[in-house]
Coordinates of C-alpha atoms in Angstrom, one line a residue:
M1 CA 45.7 -33.3 13.6
E2 CA 42.1 -33.8 12.6
T3 CA 40.7 -31.2 10.3
F4 CA 37.2 -29.8 10.4
S5 CA 36.1 -32.2 7.7
G6 CA 36.5 -35.2 10.0
P7 CA 33.7 -34.2 12.5
L8 CA 31.6 -32.9 9.6
R9 CA 32.0 -36.2 7.7
R10 CA 31.0 -38.2 10.9
G11 CA 28.0 -35.9 11.4
M12 CA 26.8 -36.4 7.9
A13 CA 27.3 -40.2 8.2
R14 CA 25.1 -40.2 11.3
C15 CA 22.4 -38.1 9.7
C16 CA 22.3 -40.4 6.7
S17 CA 22.4 -43.7 8.6
V18 CA 19.7 -46.3 8.7
A19 CA 19.3 -45.8 12.5
T20 CA 18.6 -42.1 11.9
L21 CA 16.1 -42.9 9.2
R22 CA 14.3 -45.3 11.5
S23 CA 14.3 -42.8 14.3
R24 CA 12.7 -40.2 12.1
L25 CA 10.3 -42.7 10.5
P26 CA 9.2 -45.0 13.4
V27 CA 6.8 -46.7 10.9
L28 CA 9.8 -48.5 9.4
T29 CA 10.4 -50.1 12.8
W30 CA 6.9 -51.2 13.8
L31 CA 5.3 -52.0 10.4
P32 CA 7.5 -54.9 9.4
A33 CA 6.8 -56.5 12.8
Y34 CA 3.0 -55.9 12.6
S35 CA 0.9 -59.0 13.0
L36 CA -2.5 -59.3 11.2
N37 CA -3.8 -60.8 14.4
W38 CA -3.8 -57.3 15.8
L39 CA -5.8 -55.8 13.0
K40 CA -9.3 -56.7 14.4
M41 CA -8.6 -55.0 17.7
D42 CA -6.9 -52.0 16.0
V43 CA -10.0 -51.5 13.8
L44 CA -12.2 -51.7 16.9
A45 CA -10.0 -49.2 18.7
G46 CA -10.1 -46.9 15.7
L47 CA -13.9 -46.9 15.5
T48 CA -14.2 -46.4 19.3
V49 CA -11.7 -43.5 19.4
G50 CA -13.2 -42.0 16.3
M51 CA -16.7 -42.1 17.7
T52 CA -15.3 -40.3 20.8
T53 CA -13.1 -37.7 19.2
I54 CA -15.1 -36.6 16.1
P55 CA -18.0 -35.1 18.2
Q56 CA -15.3 -33.4 20.4
A57 CA -13.6 -32.0 17.3
L58 CA -17.0 -30.6 16.2
A59 CA -17.4 -29.1 19.6
Y60 CA -13.9 -27.7 19.8
A61 CA -14.5 -25.9 16.5
E62 CA -17.0 -23.8 18.4
V63 CA -14.3 -23.0 21.0
A64 CA -11.7 -22.2 18.3
G65 CA -14.2 -20.1 16.3
Y66 CA -12.9 -21.7 13.2
G67 CA -13.9 -24.9 11.2
L68 CA -11.6 -27.8 11.8
Y69 CA -11.5 -29.1 8.2
S70 CA -7.9 -30.2 8.4
S71 CA -7.9 -31.7 11.9
F72 CA -8.1 -35.3 10.6
I73 CA -4.8 -35.0 8.7
G74 CA -2.7 -35.1 11.9
G75 CA -3.8 -38.7 12.6
F76 CA -2.5 -39.9 9.2
I77 CA 0.8 -38.1 9.6
Y78 CA 1.3 -39.1 13.3
C79 CA 1.0 -42.9 12.5
V80 CA 4.1 -42.5 10.3
F81 CA 6.2 -40.1 12.3
G82 CA 5.0 -40.5 15.9
T83 CA 6.5 -42.7 18.7
S84 CA 3.4 -43.3 20.9
K85 CA 0.9 -46.0 19.9
D86 CA -1.7 -44.9 22.4
I87 CA -2.4 -41.2 21.9
T88 CA -4.8 -39.6 19.3
L89 CA -3.6 -36.4 17.6
G90 CA -6.3 -33.8 17.0
P91 CA -7.9 -30.7 18.4
T92 CA -8.0 -30.2 22.1
A93 CA -9.9 -27.8 24.3
I94 CA -6.8 -25.9 25.5
M95 CA -5.3 -25.5 22.0
S96 CA -8.7 -24.5 20.6
L97 CA -9.0 -21.8 23.2
L98 CA -5.4 -20.6 22.6
C99 CA -5.9 -20.4 18.9
F100 CA -9.2 -18.5 19.3
S101 CA -7.4 -15.9 21.4
Y102 CA -5.1 -15.1 18.5
I103 CA -7.1 -15.7 15.3
R104 CA -10.6 -14.5 16.3
G105 CA -12.1 -16.5 13.4
D106 CA -10.0 -14.9 10.7
P107 CA -9.1 -17.6 8.1
V108 CA -5.9 -15.9 7.0
Y109 CA -4.6 -15.6 10.5
A110 CA -5.6 -19.2 11.2
V111 CA -3.7 -20.6 8.2
L112 CA -0.6 -18.5 8.9
L113 CA -0.6 -19.3 12.6
A114 CA -0.6 -23.0 11.7
L115 CA 2.2 -22.5 9.1
L116 CA 4.4 -20.5 11.4
C117 CA 3.9 -22.8 14.4
G118 CA 4.7 -25.8 12.2
I119 CA 8.0 -24.1 11.1
I120 CA 8.9 -23.3 14.7
Q121 CA 8.2 -26.8 15.8
L122 CA 10.2 -28.2 12.9
A123 CA 13.1 -26.0 13.8
M124 CA 12.9 -27.1 17.4
A125 CA 12.9 -30.7 16.4
L126 CA 15.9 -30.4 14.0
L127 CA 17.8 -28.5 16.7
R128 CA 16.8 -31.0 19.4
L129 CA 15.3 -28.4 21.6
G130 CA 12.7 -30.6 23.2
F131 CA 14.3 -29.9 26.6
L132 CA 12.8 -26.4 26.5
L133 CA 9.5 -28.0 27.5
D134 CA 11.0 -28.8 30.9
F135 CA 11.0 -25.1 31.7
I136 CA 7.2 -25.0 31.8
S137 CA 6.8 -26.3 35.3
Y138 CA 4.1 -28.4 36.8
P139 CA 2.4 -25.5 38.8
V140 CA 2.2 -23.4 35.6
I141 CA 0.7 -26.3 33.6
K142 CA -1.9 -27.0 36.3
G143 CA -2.7 -23.4 36.8
F144 CA -3.3 -22.9 33.1
T145 CA -5.3 -26.1 32.6
C146 CA -7.6 -25.3 35.5
A147 CA -8.2 -21.7 34.4
A148 CA -8.7 -22.9 30.8
A149 CA -11.3 -25.4 31.9
V150 CA -13.2 -22.8 33.8
T151 CA -13.0 -20.4 30.9
I152 CA -14.1 -22.9 28.3
G153 CA -16.8 -24.5 30.4
F154 CA -18.4 -21.1 31.3
G155 CA -18.0 -20.0 27.7
Q156 CA -20.5 -22.7 26.7
I157 CA -23.2 -21.6 29.1
K158 CA -24.4 -19.1 26.4
N159 CA -25.0 -22.0 24.0
I160 CA -26.9 -24.0 26.7
L161 CA -29.1 -20.9 27.3
G162 CA -29.3 -20.1 23.6
V163 CA -28.4 -16.4 24.1
K164 CA -26.3 -14.4 21.6
D165 CA -24.0 -11.4 21.5
I166 CA -21.9 -12.4 24.5
P167 CA -18.4 -10.9 24.6
Q168 CA -15.4 -13.3 24.6
Q169 CA -13.5 -11.7 27.4
F170 CA -14.1 -13.8 30.5
F171 CA -15.2 -11.2 33.0
L172 CA -17.5 -9.5 30.5
Q173 CA -18.8 -12.9 29.5
V174 CA -19.8 -13.6 33.1
Y175 CA -21.6 -10.2 33.4
Y176 CA -23.5 -10.4 30.1
T177 CA -24.4 -14.1 30.5
F178 CA -26.2 -13.4 33.8
Q179 CA -27.7 -10.2 32.4
K180 CA -29.3 -12.1 29.5
L181 CA -30.7 -14.9 31.5
P182 CA -34.3 -13.7 30.8
E183 CA -33.6 -14.1 27.1
A184 CA -32.8 -17.9 27.4
R185 CA -34.5 -20.2 24.9
V186 CA -36.5 -22.9 26.6
G187 CA -35.7 -25.5 23.9
D188 CA -32.0 -25.0 24.1
V189 CA -32.0 -25.1 27.9
I190 CA -34.0 -28.4 28.1
L191 CA -31.9 -30.1 25.3
G192 CA -28.6 -28.9 26.8
L193 CA -29.5 -30.1 30.3
L194 CA -30.8 -33.4 29.1
C195 CA -27.5 -33.9 27.1
L196 CA -25.5 -33.0 30.2
V197 CA -27.4 -35.4 32.5
F198 CA -27.0 -38.2 29.9
L199 CA -23.2 -37.6 29.6
L200 CA -22.7 -37.5 33.3
M201 CA -24.7 -40.7 33.8
M202 CA -22.7 -42.5 31.2
T203 CA -19.5 -41.3 32.7
M204 CA -20.5 -42.5 36.2
M205 CA -21.7 -45.8 34.8
K206 CA -18.3 -46.4 33.0
S207 CA -16.5 -45.6 36.2
S208 CA -18.6 -48.1 38.1
L209 CA -17.3 -50.8 35.8
D210 CA -13.9 -50.7 37.5
S211 CA -15.3 -52.8 40.4
V212 CA -14.9 -56.3 38.9
E213 CA -16.9 -59.2 40.4
D214 CA -15.3 -62.6 40.9
N215 CA -16.4 -65.1 38.3
P216 CA -19.3 -63.0 36.8
S217 CA -22.0 -64.8 34.8
P218 CA -22.0 -64.5 31.0
V219 CA -25.1 -62.2 31.2
V220 CA -23.3 -59.9 33.6
T221 CA -20.2 -59.9 31.4
A222 CA -22.2 -59.1 28.3
S223 CA -24.1 -56.4 30.1
R224 CA -20.9 -54.8 31.3
R225 CA -19.5 -54.8 27.8
L226 CA -22.6 -53.2 26.4
V227 CA -22.6 -50.5 29.0
W228 CA -18.9 -49.9 28.3
A229 CA -19.5 -49.5 24.6
F230 CA -22.4 -47.1 25.1
A231 CA -20.4 -45.1 27.7
T232 CA -17.3 -44.9 25.4
V233 CA -19.2 -43.5 22.5
R234 CA -21.5 -41.3 24.6
N235 CA -20.4 -38.1 22.8
A236 CA -21.4 -39.5 19.4
L237 CA -24.7 -40.8 20.8
V238 CA -25.6 -37.3 22.2
V239 CA -24.7 -35.5 19.1
I240 CA -26.6 -37.9 16.8
A241 CA -29.7 -38.0 19.0
A242 CA -29.8 -34.2 19.3
T243 CA -29.3 -33.8 15.6
C244 CA -32.2 -36.1 14.9
V245 CA -34.4 -34.3 17.3
A246 CA -33.5 -30.9 15.9
Y247 CA -34.0 -32.1 12.3
S248 CA -37.4 -33.5 13.2
F249 CA -38.6 -30.2 14.6
K250 CA -37.0 -28.2 11.7
V251 CA -38.8 -30.1 8.9
T252 CA -42.1 -29.5 10.7
G253 CA -41.5 -25.8 10.8
H254 CA -40.7 -25.5 14.5
D255 CA -37.5 -23.5 15.4
F256 CA -36.9 -24.5 19.0
F257 CA -33.1 -24.9 18.9
T258 CA -30.1 -22.8 18.0
L259 CA -28.3 -24.8 15.3
T260 CA -24.7 -24.9 14.1
G261 CA -25.8 -23.3 10.8
K262 CA -25.0 -23.8 7.1
T263 CA -22.0 -25.9 6.3
V264 CA -20.6 -26.5 2.8
A265 CA -20.0 -30.1 1.6
G266 CA -16.5 -31.2 0.7
L267 CA -13.1 -29.9 1.6
P268 CA -11.7 -26.5 0.7
P269 CA -9.2 -26.6 -2.2
F270 CA -5.6 -27.2 -1.3
S271 CA -3.5 -24.1 -2.0
A272 CA -0.5 -22.2 -0.8
P273 CA -1.1 -20.2 2.4
P274 CA -1.9 -16.5 1.8
L275 CA 0.9 -14.3 3.0
S276 CA -1.2 -11.2 3.3
E277 CA -4.8 -10.1 3.8
T278 CA -7.0 -7.4 2.3
T279 CA -9.8 -6.1 4.6
A280 CA -13.3 -5.2 3.5
N281 CA -12.3 -1.5 3.2
G282 CA -9.4 -2.3 1.0
T283 CA -6.6 -2.1 3.6
R284 CA -3.8 -4.5 2.9
I285 CA -2.3 -6.3 5.9
S286 CA 1.2 -7.6 5.2
F287 CA 2.8 -10.8 6.4
S288 CA 5.0 -9.0 8.9
E289 CA 2.0 -7.2 10.3
I290 CA 0.1 -10.5 10.7
A291 CA 3.1 -12.1 12.4
A292 CA 3.4 -9.1 14.7
D293 CA -0.3 -9.4 15.6
L294 CA 0.1 -13.1 16.4
G295 CA 3.0 -12.1 18.6
G296 CA 3.4 -14.3 21.7
G297 CA 1.1 -17.0 20.1
L298 CA 4.1 -18.0 18.0
A299 CA 5.9 -19.0 21.2
V300 CA 3.1 -20.2 23.4
I301 CA 1.0 -22.3 20.9
P302 CA 3.9 -24.5 19.5
L303 CA 5.1 -25.2 23.1
M304 CA 1.7 -26.0 24.5
G305 CA 0.7 -28.1 21.5
V306 CA 3.8 -30.3 21.9
L307 CA 3.6 -30.3 25.7
E308 CA 0.1 -31.7 25.7
S309 CA 0.9 -34.5 23.3
I310 CA 4.2 -35.4 25.0
A311 CA 2.8 -35.4 28.5
I312 CA 0.1 -37.9 27.5
A313 CA 2.5 -40.0 25.4
K314 CA 5.0 -40.2 28.2
A315 CA 2.2 -41.3 30.6
F316 CA 1.2 -44.1 28.3
G317 CA 4.8 -45.0 27.5
S318 CA 5.6 -45.3 31.2
K319 CA 2.6 -47.5 31.8
N320 CA 3.2 -49.8 28.7
N321 CA 7.0 -49.8 28.9
Y322 CA 8.1 -48.1 25.7
R323 CA 10.2 -45.0 25.1
I324 CA 9.0 -41.6 23.9
N325 CA 11.3 -39.4 21.8
A326 CA 10.3 -35.8 22.6
N327 CA 12.2 -34.4 19.6
Q328 CA 10.6 -37.0 17.3
E329 CA 7.2 -36.0 18.7
L330 CA 7.9 -32.5 17.7
F331 CA 8.7 -33.7 14.2
A332 CA 5.5 -35.8 14.0
I333 CA 3.2 -33.0 15.2
V334 CA 4.6 -30.8 12.5
L335 CA 4.1 -32.9 9.8
L336 CA -13.8 -38.9 4.7
S337 CA -16.9 -38.3 5.9
L338 CA -16.5 -34.6 5.4
A339 CA -17.4 -34.9 1.7
F340 CA -20.9 -36.3 2.5
L341 CA -21.9 -35.4 6.0
M342 CA -21.1 -31.7 6.2
P343 CA -24.7 -30.7 5.2
V344 CA -26.0 -32.9 8.1
F345 CA -23.7 -31.0 10.6
S346 CA -25.8 -27.9 10.0
F347 CA -28.6 -29.5 12.1
I348 CA -26.4 -30.1 15.1
P349 CA -27.8 -28.1 18.1
K350 CA -25.2 -25.9 19.7
A351 CA -26.6 -26.9 23.1
S352 CA -25.5 -30.5 22.6
L353 CA -22.0 -29.5 21.5
A354 CA -21.8 -27.3 24.6
A355 CA -22.8 -30.2 26.8
V356 CA -20.0 -32.3 25.2
I357 CA -17.4 -29.6 25.8
I358 CA -18.5 -29.0 29.4
C359 CA -18.2 -32.7 30.3
A360 CA -14.9 -32.9 28.5
V361 CA -13.2 -30.0 30.4
G362 CA -14.9 -30.7 33.7
P363 CA -12.2 -33.2 34.9
M364 CA -9.5 -30.7 34.1
I365 CA -10.6 -28.6 37.1
E366 CA -8.6 -30.4 39.8
F367 CA -9.4 -29.1 43.3
S368 CA -6.7 -31.4 44.8
V369 CA -3.8 -29.6 43.0
P370 CA -3.4 -26.5 45.3
P371 CA -3.3 -28.6 48.5
Q372 CA -0.9 -31.0 46.8
I373 CA 1.5 -28.2 45.8
W374 CA 1.2 -26.7 49.3
R375 CA 2.4 -30.0 50.8
V376 CA 5.3 -30.5 48.4
R377 CA 6.6 -26.9 48.1
K378 CA 4.6 -23.9 49.3
L379 CA 6.5 -21.4 47.1
D380 CA 5.2 -23.2 44.0
L381 CA 1.7 -21.8 44.7
L382 CA 3.0 -18.5 43.5
P383 CA 3.4 -19.5 39.8
F384 CA 0.3 -21.6 40.0
S385 CA -1.8 -18.6 41.3
V386 CA -0.2 -16.1 38.8
T387 CA -0.9 -18.4 35.9
F388 CA -4.5 -19.2 37.1
L389 CA -5.5 -15.6 37.7
L390 CA -3.9 -14.1 34.6
S391 CA -5.5 -16.7 32.3
F392 CA -8.9 -15.2 33.1
W393 CA -7.6 -11.9 31.7
E394 CA -6.1 -13.5 28.5
V395 CA -5.0 -17.1 28.4
Q396 CA -1.7 -16.4 26.7
Y397 CA -0.8 -13.9 29.5
G398 CA -1.4 -16.7 32.0
I399 CA 1.2 -19.0 30.5
V400 CA 3.8 -16.3 29.9
G401 CA 3.3 -14.9 33.4
G402 CA 3.7 -18.3 35.1
V403 CA 6.8 -19.1 33.1
V404 CA 8.4 -15.7 34.0
V405 CA 7.6 -16.1 37.7
S406 CA 9.0 -19.7 37.7
G407 CA 12.1 -18.4 35.9
F408 CA 12.7 -15.7 38.5
M409 CA 12.2 -18.1 41.3
L410 CA 14.8 -20.5 39.7
L411 CA 17.3 -17.7 39.2
Y412 CA 16.8 -16.5 42.8
L413 CA 17.4 -20.0 44.2
M414 CA 20.5 -20.4 42.1
A415 CA 21.9 -17.0 43.1
R416 CA 21.1 -17.5 46.9
P417 CA 21.1 -21.2 47.6
E418 CA 20.5 -22.4 51.1
L419 CA 23.5 -24.7 52.0
K420 CA 23.5 -27.3 54.6
D421 CA 26.6 -29.3 55.3
S422 CA 26.1 -32.7 56.9
V423 CA 28.5 -35.5 57.7
L424 CA 26.8 -38.6 56.4
E425 CA 29.2 -41.3 57.5
V426 CA 32.8 -42.2 58.2
L427 CA 34.3 -44.8 55.9
S428 CA 37.4 -46.9 56.1
A429 CA 39.9 -46.3 53.4
A430 CA 39.6 -50.0 52.4
D431 CA 35.9 -49.4 51.7
L432 CA 36.6 -46.9 49.0
P433 CA 37.1 -48.3 45.5
G434 CA 40.4 -47.2 43.9
F435 CA 42.2 -46.6 47.1
R436 CA 45.2 -48.7 48.3
H437 CA 45.5 -49.1 52.0
T438 CA 49.0 -47.8 53.0
D439 CA 50.4 -46.3 56.2
S440 CA 50.1 -42.9 54.5
V441 CA 46.3 -43.3 54.2
E442 CA 44.4 -42.3 57.3
A443 CA 42.3 -45.0 58.9
G444 CA 39.1 -43.0 58.4
L445 CA 37.9 -40.6 55.7
Q446 CA 35.2 -38.1 56.5
I447 CA 32.9 -37.6 53.5
L448 CA 31.2 -34.2 53.4
I449 CA 28.1 -33.9 51.3
T450 CA 26.7 -30.5 50.5
N451 CA 22.9 -30.5 50.1
Y452 CA 21.0 -27.8 48.3
N453 CA 17.6 -27.1 49.9

């Protein structure tokens, strides 16, 4: 009789095997097979993606209400632990909005939220709980992303107008934004609209490149490549051009634009995360109180962070024929210019960053989703609508509400399934594998299949 030590020994052997090590460190699999012939294109891809994502990261810092000093570290960690070669790991509009709803610009809350979310994601990875992401249904995801896009996009109108003291709650934000229209700064409005027009033009020009001509001339090919390059780095071009314009006016004594403000050069010192906070009036907030304040964010943010990355990674994996390990993605997500360019960032006009954000979240508003859900399954419009509407109240309530409604719908269908019995076909006993034809076997067998609708 096998003792308990047998399975334990086999489990330890699997955990310490070379295969397990390679699954946890995918870099050990792809790096030995890496060809230097790929280096040129990888460098070009890195520069292209960097010119696209760095301006977006600066813009998302405005959404998060917190400087994204450490956002570049994820890329270095992911290249070692991640299983998708096509995605970029960094700040996103949705995660920035979610984080802002919990931290409200408080550095201690931000650091502890990141720490606790990392611990939760690590625990999920080690316990192989990646399947939990399947419980966040498609209607819930789409309802949340559409509402988040509207919330984020409208939240940047104040920066386009150059108005201040706008509340963060969506409905109050709408009211006060329209109320303060007479206070709009002409310089911010003109610069913001110009940036928006340029970004939209570049986006449309890039989309038009999909129509490929037969046997194009070298001039046409070179022109298309030039347009593609400019359109790809359009965010960086907008931010750089707007910064130069703002700096030119600033040094001549003209204050036409609302700027990002003073930024300190270099990175903050590395240190252990604070486990408590002392307010300005001397009140001490303990770790347990901070964790209680973060509340549902400790469940929502880890799941949404992983879900965003895995959804994109699986899409690329399916297209390019490679496998994505959801549990390993959890593990990866857990785990230089800043030193010199931070003073320059203080001259970036907020209107230009607002234009970048609006153009980034615009495609997330998909008007085709509700009709699509209606055609597939009408009842799924309920979690979509609940998530969409509650997200305007508080974004975290939208996700939780949608998941709860989806869960109740699933439990109801399991408790009261609609059964339909249908006879599919009558088979001869000789057609069934594993049956011997004898006189005791009837000539025909009726196969009854129960379908759950």
